């Protein structure tokens, strides 16, 4: 009897735990759906072809579309990744493939510092990078509020992300590949270039796309480096506003809250697409490994 | 015995403060199969990996003494050239995630062979030497990872042969394989000794007795450093060992 009782109690506990976990998970998902759904439903009604092809007209009414902000966003992403990709990927390769063989004590210390820095910087709020970018690129270097200054600040923001994801994906490549290549008389660089990097490429690409997503969605850092001009930038030294920044301006400084929602919906769609790409790549990665 | 291919002279190896190999002096004969046997942790793999300086991948490793390949100190050679002369086959098959052709052509390409027909010839010869050609000749473009474990290991042997080494080091090359695949690898090793000097680490004493001409027996001392206990023709080591510890080990009293 006693045994039956505990069994029933354990079964009851199991049911309750299952129910609570299910409920919590359900609520979490519902909240996310509510946010995204609200933006999409509110926003998509306002979207038309004109919305994409006309620029904002400025002023309190918030008239116009988002053409110039799309251009600015794309330009900013391209310039930022142009700076961040070689720096971040190469640093990641160095940290994983070479840093442990550094004999010089001073360099080894710097490597340790870099590792610590990369981990710390990945968690620093973006506005801090913005302040840094404002002080150095916008003011001291005299670039003013510009795509170039914003891209340099943005690169500072995503380089730690690129380094981290590059490191992670290099570490997933089995050491047996490295040994196999080195034992055939390949140099370390030949091993990296011909065996390690091709295997790590999907992971590295994923990191780069996540960084693109970050640039697209960040606001604070660009508020203090990109300025806020609603005109289409005609050079790297032009001020501008990204879509995310445009949402902020529309919501805070105009009466066109619906336009803010519409821009938000476009942003959400863009982020969804980027994540789908990431999923496709990592899905291909895991199926190749089998 | 002819002039040895590899000589180690008073060779010691340290991982940081820990000494893993102590004063090993041994001559590895040319065009023979030499087996290195001993219980787990006696340093046999470490010793093997000394010959192509693979231990240098571990930053804390330090060595003393000399290892000579054809009379020349390997530590004074360009490591890339040394590894071209001394190939290696690992415990677990480790083909690259590339096609069969690209796996075998990897080494020759690294060492500057670009000519397509030349490469194709090298790939074919290497695969024939490693007894894999008949099984894969119809589709060399297929992924090396689609091969069975035994085939993968023979591919890795072909990959090592393709750079035309003089010595092949094998680190328990059959320990991850089933008995049938093991037998094929053993047959292959025996045919390879005509053209190559082979050093094989194995924890399987029957395997050492079956394939090798000479045997080196390693054992750890009180400080857990690997020592060479006895070296000689395999027949003598297995029938009339000079050292009591060798006799105990091969008769299965420990290890």
Short mmCIF file of C-alpha atoms in Angstrom, two decimals:
data_model
loop_
_atom_site.label_atom_id
_atom_site.label_comp_id
_atom_site.label_asym_id
_atom_site.label_seq_id
_atom_site.Cartn_x
_atom_site.Cartn_y
_atom_site.Cartn_z
CA UNK A 1 0.00 0.00 0.00
CA UNK A 2 2.75 2.38 1.03
CA UNK A 3 4.55 1.68 -2.26
CA UNK A 4 1.41 2.35 -4.29
CA UNK A 5 0.95 5.62 -2.45
CA UNK A 6 4.44 6.94 -3.26
CA UNK A 7 4.05 5.86 -6.86
CA UNK A 8 0.82 7.82 -7.14
CA UNK A 9 2.44 10.84 -5.48
CA UNK A 10 5.38 10.69 -7.86
CA UNK A 11 3.05 10.45 -10.82
CA UNK A 12 1.11 13.45 -9.54
CA UNK A 13 4.33 15.44 -9.15
CA UNK A 14 5.31 14.52 -12.66
CA UNK A 15 1.96 15.70 -14.02
CA UNK A 16 2.13 18.98 -12.12
CA UNK A 17 5.72 19.64 -13.23
CA UNK A 18 4.80 18.87 -16.82
CA UNK A 19 1.79 21.18 -16.65
CA UNK A 20 3.71 24.07 -15.09
CA UNK A 21 6.62 23.79 -17.54
CA UNK A 22 4.22 23.59 -20.46
CA UNK A 23 2.31 26.64 -19.24
CA UNK A 24 5.45 28.72 -18.72
CA UNK A 25 6.80 27.79 -22.12
CA UNK A 26 3.43 28.58 -23.65
CA UNK A 27 3.27 32.01 -22.00
CA UNK A 28 6.81 32.84 -23.14
CA UNK A 29 6.04 31.94 -26.71
CA UNK A 30 2.71 33.81 -26.54
CA UNK A 31 4.46 36.98 -25.37
CA UNK A 32 6.90 36.80 -28.27
CA UNK A 33 4.12 36.14 -30.75
CA UNK A 34 2.14 39.03 -29.31
CA UNK A 35 5.01 41.48 -29.77
CA UNK A 36 5.91 40.35 -33.25
CA UNK A 37 2.28 39.86 -34.24
CA UNK A 38 1.29 43.32 -33.01
CA UNK A 39 4.07 45.01 -34.97
CA UNK A 40 3.39 42.98 -38.07
CA UNK A 41 -0.39 43.43 -38.03
CA UNK A 42 -0.22 47.12 -37.16
CA UNK A 43 2.66 47.70 -39.53
CA UNK A 44 1.93 45.73 -42.67
CA UNK A 45 -1.29 47.62 -43.37
CA UNK A 46 0.74 50.76 -44.02
CA UNK A 47 3.21 49.09 -46.30
CA UNK A 48 2.94 49.69 -50.02
CA UNK A 49 5.40 49.94 -52.86
CA UNK A 50 5.54 53.70 -52.31
CA UNK A 51 6.63 53.08 -48.76
CA UNK A 52 9.81 51.44 -50.03
CA UNK A 53 10.52 53.84 -52.89
CA UNK A 54 10.00 57.25 -51.29
CA UNK A 55 12.16 58.87 -48.68
CA UNK A 56 10.91 60.38 -45.43
CA UNK A 57 10.06 64.04 -45.81
CA UNK A 58 10.93 65.05 -42.30
CA UNK A 59 8.91 67.29 -40.05
CA UNK A 60 6.38 66.46 -37.39
CA UNK A 61 3.93 64.70 -39.67
CA UNK A 62 6.38 61.87 -40.53
CA UNK A 63 5.28 61.82 -44.13
CA UNK A 64 7.02 59.64 -46.72
CA UNK A 65 8.46 56.17 -46.92
CA UNK A 66 11.72 54.55 -45.88
CA UNK A 67 13.78 54.51 -49.07
CA UNK A 68 16.72 56.52 -47.73
CA UNK A 69 16.83 54.52 -44.50
CA UNK A 70 17.08 51.28 -46.48
CA UNK A 71 19.98 52.71 -48.45
CA UNK A 72 21.67 53.90 -45.26
CA UNK A 73 21.16 50.52 -43.56
CA UNK A 74 22.60 48.58 -46.48
CA UNK A 75 25.52 50.98 -46.86
CA UNK A 76 26.26 50.86 -43.14
CA UNK A 77 26.12 47.06 -43.07
CA UNK A 78 28.46 46.77 -46.06
CA UNK A 79 31.03 49.25 -44.73
CA UNK A 80 30.89 47.83 -41.19
CA UNK A 81 31.35 44.24 -42.34
CA UNK A 82 34.09 45.36 -44.74
CA UNK A 83 36.01 46.58 -41.69
CA UNK A 84 34.96 43.92 -39.16
CA UNK A 85 35.18 40.74 -41.24
CA UNK A 86 38.93 40.63 -42.00
CA UNK A 87 39.86 41.89 -38.53
CA UNK A 88 37.53 39.58 -36.62
CA UNK A 89 38.05 36.43 -38.69
CA UNK A 90 41.84 36.79 -38.75
CA UNK A 91 41.95 37.51 -35.02
CA UNK A 92 39.82 34.42 -34.38
CA UNK A 93 42.11 32.28 -36.51
CA UNK A 94 45.16 33.62 -34.72
CA UNK A 95 43.69 32.99 -31.26
CA UNK A 96 42.74 29.39 -32.02
CA UNK A 97 45.43 28.20 -34.42
CA UNK A 98 48.54 30.17 -33.47
CA UNK A 99 48.28 31.89 -30.09
CA UNK A 100 49.19 28.83 -28.01
CA UNK A 101 52.53 28.52 -29.78
CA UNK A 102 53.64 32.04 -29.01
CA UNK A 103 56.93 31.77 -27.17
CA UNK A 104 57.51 35.46 -26.48
CA UNK A 105 56.27 36.25 -22.95
CA UNK A 106 55.08 39.77 -23.75
CA UNK A 107 53.08 38.57 -26.77
CA UNK A 108 51.63 35.71 -24.73
CA UNK A 109 50.48 38.27 -22.17
CA UNK A 110 48.84 40.32 -24.90
CA UNK A 111 47.10 37.20 -26.20
CA UNK A 112 45.70 36.54 -22.73
CA UNK A 113 44.56 40.13 -22.53
CA UNK A 114 42.92 39.86 -25.96
CA UNK A 115 41.03 36.71 -24.93
CA UNK A 116 39.75 38.44 -21.82
CA UNK A 117 38.91 41.56 -23.79
CA UNK A 118 36.95 39.67 -26.43
CA UNK A 119 34.83 37.96 -23.78
CA UNK A 120 34.20 41.18 -21.89
CA UNK A 121 33.51 43.39 -24.90
CA UNK A 122 30.87 40.99 -26.19
CA UNK A 123 28.77 41.95 -23.17
CA UNK A 124 29.34 45.73 -23.16
CA UNK A 125 26.21 47.82 -23.94
CA UNK A 126 26.27 49.21 -27.45
CA UNK A 127 25.91 52.80 -26.29
CA UNK A 128 29.40 52.54 -24.75
CA UNK A 129 30.79 51.77 -28.20
CA UNK A 130 28.68 54.67 -29.41
CA UNK A 131 30.25 57.07 -26.89
CA UNK A 132 33.70 55.84 -27.87
CA UNK A 133 32.87 56.25 -31.54
CA UNK A 134 31.48 59.72 -30.92
CA UNK A 135 34.59 60.82 -29.03
CA UNK A 136 37.13 59.28 -31.40
CA UNK A 137 35.67 58.98 -34.89
CA UNK A 138 33.04 61.72 -34.93
CA UNK A 139 34.91 64.37 -32.95
CA UNK A 140 38.64 63.71 -32.65
CA UNK A 141 39.08 62.33 -36.16
CA UNK A 142 36.72 64.91 -37.50
CA UNK A 143 34.54 62.50 -39.46
CA UNK A 144 31.40 64.14 -38.09
CA UNK A 145 28.12 62.27 -37.92
CA UNK A 146 28.70 59.98 -40.87
CA UNK A 147 28.30 56.50 -42.29
CA UNK A 148 32.07 56.02 -41.96
CA UNK A 149 32.19 57.00 -38.28
CA UNK A 150 29.14 54.84 -37.55
CA UNK A 151 30.63 51.89 -39.44
CA UNK A 152 33.86 52.14 -37.49
CA UNK A 153 31.96 52.23 -34.20
CA UNK A 154 29.73 49.40 -35.44
CA UNK A 155 32.81 47.39 -36.35
CA UNK A 156 34.10 47.82 -32.79
CA UNK A 157 30.75 46.47 -31.60
CA UNK A 158 30.66 43.37 -33.80
CA UNK A 159 34.37 42.46 -33.96
CA UNK A 160 34.15 40.64 -30.60
CA UNK A 161 31.11 38.76 -31.94
CA UNK A 162 32.94 37.80 -35.14
CA UNK A 163 36.03 36.72 -33.19
CA UNK A 164 33.95 34.63 -30.79
CA UNK A 165 31.96 32.83 -33.48
CA UNK A 166 35.10 32.29 -35.59
CA UNK A 167 36.87 30.81 -32.56
CA UNK A 168 33.91 28.59 -31.73
CA UNK A 169 33.60 27.23 -35.26
CA UNK A 170 37.36 26.61 -35.56
CA UNK A 171 37.30 24.72 -32.27
CA UNK A 172 34.60 22.37 -33.60
CA UNK A 173 37.01 21.19 -36.34
CA UNK A 174 38.55 17.97 -34.96
CA UNK A 175 42.26 18.10 -34.08
CA UNK A 176 42.70 14.91 -36.11
CA UNK A 177 42.31 17.04 -39.27
CA UNK A 178 45.11 19.34 -38.08
CA UNK A 179 47.35 16.40 -37.22
CA UNK A 180 46.62 14.64 -40.50
CA UNK A 181 47.52 17.70 -42.52
CA UNK A 182 50.62 18.66 -40.51
CA UNK A 183 51.89 15.07 -40.61
CA UNK A 184 51.86 15.25 -44.42
CA UNK A 185 54.30 18.14 -44.26
CA UNK A 186 51.79 20.95 -44.60
CA UNK A 187 52.61 24.19 -42.84
CA UNK A 188 50.26 25.56 -40.24
CA UNK A 189 48.89 28.14 -42.67
CA UNK A 190 48.34 25.54 -45.42
CA UNK A 191 46.49 23.44 -42.86
CA UNK A 192 44.30 26.36 -41.85
CA UNK A 193 43.58 27.45 -45.39
CA UNK A 194 42.98 24.08 -47.03
CA UNK A 195 41.51 21.94 -44.28
CA UNK A 196 40.42 23.92 -41.23
CA UNK A 197 38.77 26.97 -42.80
CA UNK A 198 36.67 25.03 -45.34
CA UNK A 199 35.30 22.94 -42.48
CA UNK A 200 34.69 25.96 -40.30
CA UNK A 201 33.24 28.16 -43.03
CA UNK A 202 29.53 27.62 -42.26
CA UNK A 203 30.14 28.58 -38.64
CA UNK A 204 32.17 31.62 -39.58
CA UNK A 205 29.49 32.72 -42.05
CA UNK A 206 26.84 32.30 -39.39
CA UNK A 207 28.78 34.65 -37.14
CA UNK A 208 29.01 37.21 -39.91
CA UNK A 209 25.28 37.07 -40.59
CA UNK A 210 24.51 37.42 -36.89
CA UNK A 211 26.72 40.51 -36.92
CA UNK A 212 24.74 41.89 -39.87
CA UNK A 213 21.60 41.37 -37.80
CA UNK A 214 23.18 43.23 -34.94
CA UNK A 215 24.04 46.23 -37.14
CA UNK A 216 20.54 46.26 -38.59
CA UNK A 217 18.86 46.23 -35.19
CA UNK A 218 21.14 48.40 -33.04
CA UNK A 219 19.96 51.93 -32.36
CA UNK A 220 21.82 53.63 -29.51
CA UNK A 221 25.30 53.28 -30.98
CA UNK A 222 24.24 54.85 -34.27
CA UNK A 223 22.21 57.59 -32.60
CA UNK A 224 25.49 59.14 -31.45
CA UNK A 225 27.63 58.35 -34.52
CA UNK A 226 25.42 58.35 -37.58
CA UNK A 227 23.46 61.48 -36.78
CA UNK A 228 19.91 61.28 -38.00
CA UNK A 229 19.56 62.83 -41.43
CA UNK A 230 16.62 61.38 -43.29
CA UNK A 231 18.23 62.10 -46.65
CA UNK A 232 19.83 59.45 -48.81
CA UNK A 233 23.57 59.41 -48.08
CA UNK A 234 25.66 60.38 -51.10
CA UNK A 235 29.06 59.54 -49.61
CA UNK A 236 30.60 57.73 -46.67
CA UNK A 237 30.85 61.07 -44.92
CA UNK A 238 27.09 61.71 -45.15
CA UNK A 239 24.95 61.51 -42.08
CA UNK A 240 21.97 59.18 -42.25
CA UNK A 241 19.57 57.02 -40.33
CA UNK A 242 19.14 53.29 -40.39
CA UNK A 243 15.70 51.70 -40.36
CA UNK A 244 15.97 50.97 -36.64
CA UNK A 245 16.97 54.58 -35.98
CA UNK A 246 14.10 55.74 -38.17
CA UNK A 247 11.65 53.82 -36.02
CA UNK A 248 13.05 55.63 -33.02
CA UNK A 249 12.77 59.06 -34.64
CA UNK A 250 9.26 58.42 -35.95
CA UNK A 251 8.04 57.27 -32.57
CA UNK A 252 9.67 60.04 -30.56
CA UNK A 253 9.58 63.07 -32.80
CA UNK A 254 6.62 62.70 -35.15
CA UNK A 255 2.92 61.91 -34.99
CA UNK A 256 3.33 59.04 -37.47
CA UNK A 257 3.31 56.16 -35.02
CA UNK A 258 1.79 53.94 -37.70
CA UNK A 259 4.81 54.57 -39.94
CA UNK A 260 7.06 53.55 -37.05
CA UNK A 261 5.09 50.31 -36.83
CA UNK A 262 5.37 49.73 -40.57
CA UNK A 263 9.14 50.28 -40.50
CA UNK A 264 9.29 47.97 -37.50
CA UNK A 265 7.43 45.30 -39.44
CA UNK A 266 9.96 45.55 -42.28
CA UNK A 267 12.78 45.23 -39.74
CA UNK A 268 11.18 42.18 -38.18
CA UNK A 269 10.83 40.59 -41.62
CA UNK A 270 14.47 41.33 -42.36
CA UNK A 271 15.65 39.79 -39.09
CA UNK A 272 13.49 36.72 -39.74
CA UNK A 273 15.09 36.33 -43.18
CA UNK A 274 18.61 36.65 -41.72
CA UNK A 275 17.80 34.00 -39.11
CA UNK A 276 16.39 31.70 -41.76
CA UNK A 277 19.67 32.00 -43.65
CA UNK A 278 21.59 31.17 -40.48
CA UNK A 279 19.36 28.16 -39.85
CA UNK A 280 19.83 26.92 -43.39
CA UNK A 281 23.59 27.20 -43.10
CA UNK A 282 23.82 25.50 -39.71
CA UNK A 283 21.32 22.87 -40.84
CA UNK A 284 23.56 22.10 -43.78
CA UNK A 285 26.51 22.06 -41.42
CA UNK A 286 25.02 19.46 -39.11
CA UNK A 287 23.84 17.24 -41.97
CA UNK A 288 27.31 17.35 -43.55
CA UNK A 289 28.89 16.23 -40.31
CA UNK A 290 26.85 13.04 -40.26
CA UNK B 1 71.53 -5.70 -39.59
CA UNK B 2 71.98 -3.01 -42.21
CA UNK B 3 72.65 0.66 -41.45
CA UNK B 4 69.68 1.86 -39.31
CA UNK B 5 67.19 4.28 -40.83
CA UNK B 6 66.42 6.02 -37.55
CA UNK B 7 68.61 6.24 -34.47
CA UNK B 8 67.53 7.72 -31.19
CA UNK B 9 70.41 8.55 -28.87
CA UNK B 10 69.86 9.29 -25.19
CA UNK B 11 66.50 10.76 -26.14
CA UNK B 12 64.33 12.19 -23.38
CA UNK B 13 61.05 14.08 -23.55
CA UNK B 14 59.31 16.28 -21.00
CA UNK B 15 55.77 17.60 -20.75
CA UNK B 16 56.56 20.71 -18.73
CA UNK B 17 58.19 19.34 -15.57
CA UNK B 18 57.03 15.77 -16.13
CA UNK B 19 59.48 13.45 -17.84
CA UNK B 20 57.63 11.10 -20.19
CA UNK B 21 60.59 9.41 -21.91
CA UNK B 22 63.98 8.72 -20.33
CA UNK B 23 67.24 8.29 -22.24
CA UNK B 24 65.96 6.07 -25.00
CA UNK B 25 68.63 4.75 -27.34
CA UNK B 26 67.45 2.52 -30.16
CA UNK B 27 68.21 1.79 -33.81
CA UNK B 28 65.25 1.39 -36.17
CA UNK B 29 66.36 -0.84 -39.07
CA UNK B 30 65.78 0.11 -42.68
CA UNK B 31 62.99 -1.58 -44.69
CA UNK B 32 61.82 -3.57 -41.73
CA UNK B 33 58.77 -3.37 -39.53
CA UNK B 34 59.57 -2.34 -36.00
CA UNK B 35 56.87 -2.65 -33.37
CA UNK B 36 56.80 -0.56 -30.22
CA UNK B 37 54.92 -2.36 -27.47
CA UNK B 38 54.25 -1.68 -23.82
CA UNK B 39 51.41 -1.07 -21.38
CA UNK B 40 49.16 2.00 -21.58
CA UNK B 41 50.88 5.22 -20.62
CA UNK B 42 54.41 3.92 -21.15
CA UNK B 43 55.09 6.58 -23.76
CA UNK B 44 55.06 4.43 -26.89
CA UNK B 45 52.89 6.87 -28.88
CA UNK B 46 54.91 9.80 -27.58
CA UNK B 47 58.10 8.05 -28.70
CA UNK B 48 56.62 7.35 -32.13
CA UNK B 49 55.48 10.94 -32.52
CA UNK B 50 59.02 12.08 -31.76
CA UNK B 51 60.24 10.79 -35.11
CA UNK B 52 58.16 13.27 -37.10
CA UNK B 53 58.18 15.89 -34.34
CA UNK B 54 54.40 15.79 -33.88
CA UNK B 55 54.95 16.30 -30.14
CA UNK B 56 55.83 19.88 -30.91
CA UNK B 57 52.11 20.54 -31.35
CA UNK B 58 51.94 20.48 -27.56
CA UNK B 59 53.43 23.81 -26.46
CA UNK B 60 54.93 22.54 -23.17
CA UNK B 61 56.99 19.73 -24.74
CA UNK B 62 60.79 19.83 -24.43
CA UNK B 63 63.30 17.23 -25.58
CA UNK B 64 66.88 16.19 -24.87
CA UNK B 65 69.24 13.95 -26.79
CA UNK B 66 69.19 13.33 -30.51
CA UNK B 67 67.12 11.51 -33.10
CA UNK B 68 68.85 10.84 -36.40
CA UNK B 69 67.21 10.08 -39.72
CA UNK B 70 69.84 8.64 -42.08
CA UNK B 71 72.48 10.13 -39.83
CA UNK B 72 71.02 13.64 -39.72
CA UNK B 73 69.56 15.18 -36.59
CA UNK B 74 65.82 15.60 -37.18
CA UNK B 75 65.64 18.58 -34.84
CA UNK B 76 67.96 20.54 -37.11
CA UNK B 77 65.83 19.91 -40.21
CA UNK B 78 62.97 21.92 -41.63
CA UNK B 79 59.96 20.23 -40.02
CA UNK B 80 57.97 20.38 -43.27
CA UNK B 81 60.69 18.42 -45.12
CA UNK B 82 61.06 15.97 -42.25
CA UNK B 83 57.35 15.16 -42.33
CA UNK B 84 57.52 14.68 -46.08
CA UNK B 85 60.14 12.00 -45.47
CA UNK B 86 58.39 10.48 -42.46
CA UNK B 87 54.68 9.87 -43.00
CA UNK B 88 52.18 8.99 -40.30
CA UNK B 89 48.99 6.98 -39.94
CA UNK B 90 46.89 7.67 -36.87
CA UNK B 91 44.91 5.57 -34.41
CA UNK B 92 41.57 6.72 -35.77
CA UNK B 93 41.17 7.13 -39.52
CA UNK B 94 41.22 10.88 -40.12
CA UNK B 95 40.41 11.53 -43.78
CA UNK B 96 39.70 15.18 -44.58
CA UNK B 97 36.08 16.06 -45.45
CA UNK B 98 37.03 16.12 -49.13
CA UNK B 99 36.78 13.69 -52.03
CA UNK B 100 38.87 10.51 -52.13
CA UNK B 101 40.99 12.04 -54.88
CA UNK B 102 41.58 15.29 -53.03
CA UNK B 103 42.55 13.42 -49.87
CA UNK B 104 45.30 11.49 -51.63
CA UNK B 105 46.35 14.47 -53.76
CA UNK B 106 46.52 16.74 -50.71
CA UNK B 107 50.15 15.99 -49.82
CA UNK B 108 51.56 16.08 -53.37
CA UNK B 109 49.73 19.38 -54.00
CA UNK B 110 51.19 20.88 -50.82
CA UNK B 111 54.64 19.86 -51.98
CA UNK B 112 54.18 21.56 -55.31
CA UNK B 113 52.74 18.98 -57.73
CA UNK B 114 50.10 20.79 -59.72
CA UNK B 115 50.06 18.88 -63.00
CA UNK B 116 46.71 17.08 -63.33
CA UNK B 117 47.78 13.90 -65.11
CA UNK B 118 50.76 13.62 -62.80
CA UNK B 119 48.49 13.94 -59.77
CA UNK B 120 46.07 11.38 -61.18
CA UNK B 121 48.95 8.94 -61.60
CA UNK B 122 50.17 9.51 -58.03
CA UNK B 123 46.65 9.02 -56.67
CA UNK B 124 46.22 5.78 -58.59
CA UNK B 125 49.60 4.37 -57.54
CA UNK B 126 49.05 5.31 -53.91
CA UNK B 127 45.57 3.79 -53.81
CA UNK B 128 46.89 0.63 -55.45
CA UNK B 129 49.70 0.39 -52.90
CA UNK B 130 47.23 0.73 -50.06
CA UNK B 131 44.96 -1.93 -51.64
CA UNK B 132 42.00 0.44 -51.93
CA UNK B 133 42.08 1.14 -55.67
CA UNK B 134 39.75 -1.65 -56.77
CA UNK B 135 37.06 -0.54 -54.33
CA UNK B 136 37.07 3.16 -55.17
CA UNK B 137 38.41 3.54 -58.73
CA UNK B 138 34.95 4.09 -60.23
CA UNK B 139 34.18 7.15 -58.16
CA UNK B 140 37.18 9.03 -56.85
CA UNK B 141 35.05 12.16 -56.51
CA UNK B 142 32.94 10.73 -53.74
CA UNK B 143 33.40 11.97 -50.19
CA UNK B 144 36.06 10.17 -48.19
CA UNK B 145 33.70 10.23 -45.24
CA UNK B 146 31.33 7.84 -47.04
CA UNK B 147 33.90 5.03 -46.85
CA UNK B 148 33.87 2.39 -44.11
CA UNK B 149 36.33 2.67 -41.22
CA UNK B 150 38.74 0.15 -42.69
CA UNK B 151 38.58 1.80 -46.11
CA UNK B 152 39.15 5.19 -44.50
CA UNK B 153 42.27 3.89 -42.79
CA UNK B 154 43.60 2.48 -46.07
CA UNK B 155 42.82 5.86 -47.65
CA UNK B 156 44.89 7.51 -44.92
CA UNK B 157 47.72 5.11 -45.72
CA UNK B 158 47.41 6.02 -49.41
CA UNK B 159 47.43 9.68 -48.43
CA UNK B 160 50.68 9.13 -46.52
CA UNK B 161 52.22 7.13 -49.39
CA UNK B 162 51.38 9.84 -51.93
CA UNK B 163 54.11 12.16 -50.66
CA UNK B 164 56.65 9.35 -51.21
CA UNK B 165 57.97 9.06 -47.68
CA UNK B 166 60.87 6.85 -46.62
CA UNK B 167 59.45 5.98 -43.23
CA UNK B 168 55.84 5.39 -42.18
CA UNK B 169 54.85 5.74 -38.56
CA UNK B 170 51.69 3.94 -37.50
CA UNK B 171 50.05 4.71 -34.19
CA UNK B 172 47.83 1.71 -33.38
CA UNK B 173 46.47 1.86 -36.94
CA UNK B 174 43.96 -0.95 -36.46
CA UNK B 175 42.74 -0.32 -32.93
CA UNK B 176 39.54 1.39 -34.12
CA UNK B 177 38.77 -1.30 -36.72
CA UNK B 178 36.93 -4.60 -36.73
CA UNK B 179 38.90 -7.89 -37.02
CA UNK B 180 38.44 -8.26 -40.80
CA UNK B 181 39.55 -4.70 -41.51
CA UNK B 182 42.42 -5.21 -39.07
CA UNK B 183 43.61 -8.25 -40.98
CA UNK B 184 43.59 -6.31 -44.24
CA UNK B 185 45.63 -3.51 -42.69
CA UNK B 186 48.12 -6.03 -41.31
CA UNK B 187 48.53 -7.68 -44.73
CA UNK B 188 49.00 -4.26 -46.23
CA UNK B 189 51.67 -3.31 -43.70
CA UNK B 190 53.61 -6.48 -44.53
CA UNK B 191 53.60 -5.69 -48.25
CA UNK B 192 54.71 -2.12 -47.62
CA UNK B 193 57.96 -3.03 -45.89
CA UNK B 194 59.66 -3.80 -49.21
CA UNK B 195 59.76 -0.10 -49.96
CA UNK B 196 59.36 1.57 -46.60
CA UNK B 197 60.71 1.52 -43.10
CA UNK B 198 57.72 1.05 -40.83
CA UNK B 199 57.41 1.76 -37.14
CA UNK B 200 54.17 0.64 -35.58
CA UNK B 201 52.85 1.21 -32.09
CA UNK B 202 50.48 -1.46 -30.91
CA UNK B 203 49.01 -2.62 -27.64
CA UNK B 204 48.07 -5.87 -29.33
CA UNK B 205 50.94 -8.29 -28.78
CA UNK B 206 49.66 -10.84 -31.28
CA UNK B 207 49.69 -8.08 -33.85
CA UNK B 208 53.28 -7.18 -32.99
CA UNK B 209 54.25 -10.85 -33.24
CA UNK B 210 52.40 -11.28 -36.58
CA UNK B 211 53.63 -8.26 -38.48
CA UNK B 212 56.90 -7.00 -37.05
CA UNK B 213 60.52 -7.97 -37.63
CA UNK B 214 61.86 -6.10 -34.62
CA UNK B 215 60.23 -5.17 -31.34
CA UNK B 216 60.98 -2.48 -28.81
CA UNK B 217 59.47 -2.93 -25.36
CA UNK B 218 58.84 0.22 -23.33
CA UNK B 219 57.93 0.38 -19.68
CA UNK B 220 57.55 3.17 -17.13
CA UNK B 221 60.00 3.44 -14.25
CA UNK B 222 59.24 4.53 -10.66
CA UNK B 223 58.98 8.17 -11.79
CA UNK B 224 56.45 7.15 -14.50
CA UNK B 225 58.88 8.01 -17.29
CA UNK B 226 59.01 5.62 -20.26
CA UNK B 227 62.18 3.55 -20.58
CA UNK B 228 63.33 1.16 -23.25
CA UNK B 229 63.52 -2.23 -21.56
CA UNK B 230 64.52 -4.38 -24.48
CA UNK B 231 64.93 -4.19 -28.23
CA UNK B 232 65.61 -7.04 -30.63
CA UNK B 233 64.28 -9.28 -33.36
CA UNK B 234 60.61 -9.95 -32.68
CA UNK B 235 61.17 -13.69 -32.57
CA UNK B 236 63.72 -13.38 -29.80
CA UNK B 237 61.66 -10.88 -27.82
CA UNK B 238 58.68 -13.20 -27.89
CA UNK B 239 60.48 -16.51 -27.34
CA UNK B 240 63.67 -15.80 -25.43
CA UNK B 241 63.43 -12.34 -23.87
CA UNK B 242 66.53 -11.30 -22.01
CA UNK B 243 64.74 -9.14 -19.46
CA UNK B 244 62.43 -10.59 -16.81
CA UNK B 245 60.01 -7.66 -17.25
CA UNK B 246 59.69 -8.33 -20.97
CA UNK B 247 58.90 -11.96 -20.25
CA UNK B 248 56.29 -10.96 -17.67
CA UNK B 249 54.67 -8.55 -20.07
CA UNK B 250 54.51 -10.77 -23.14
CA UNK B 251 53.23 -13.69 -21.10
CA UNK B 252 50.40 -11.43 -19.97
CA UNK B 253 51.37 -11.15 -16.30
CA UNK B 254 50.70 -7.38 -16.33
CA UNK B 255 49.84 -4.47 -18.63
#
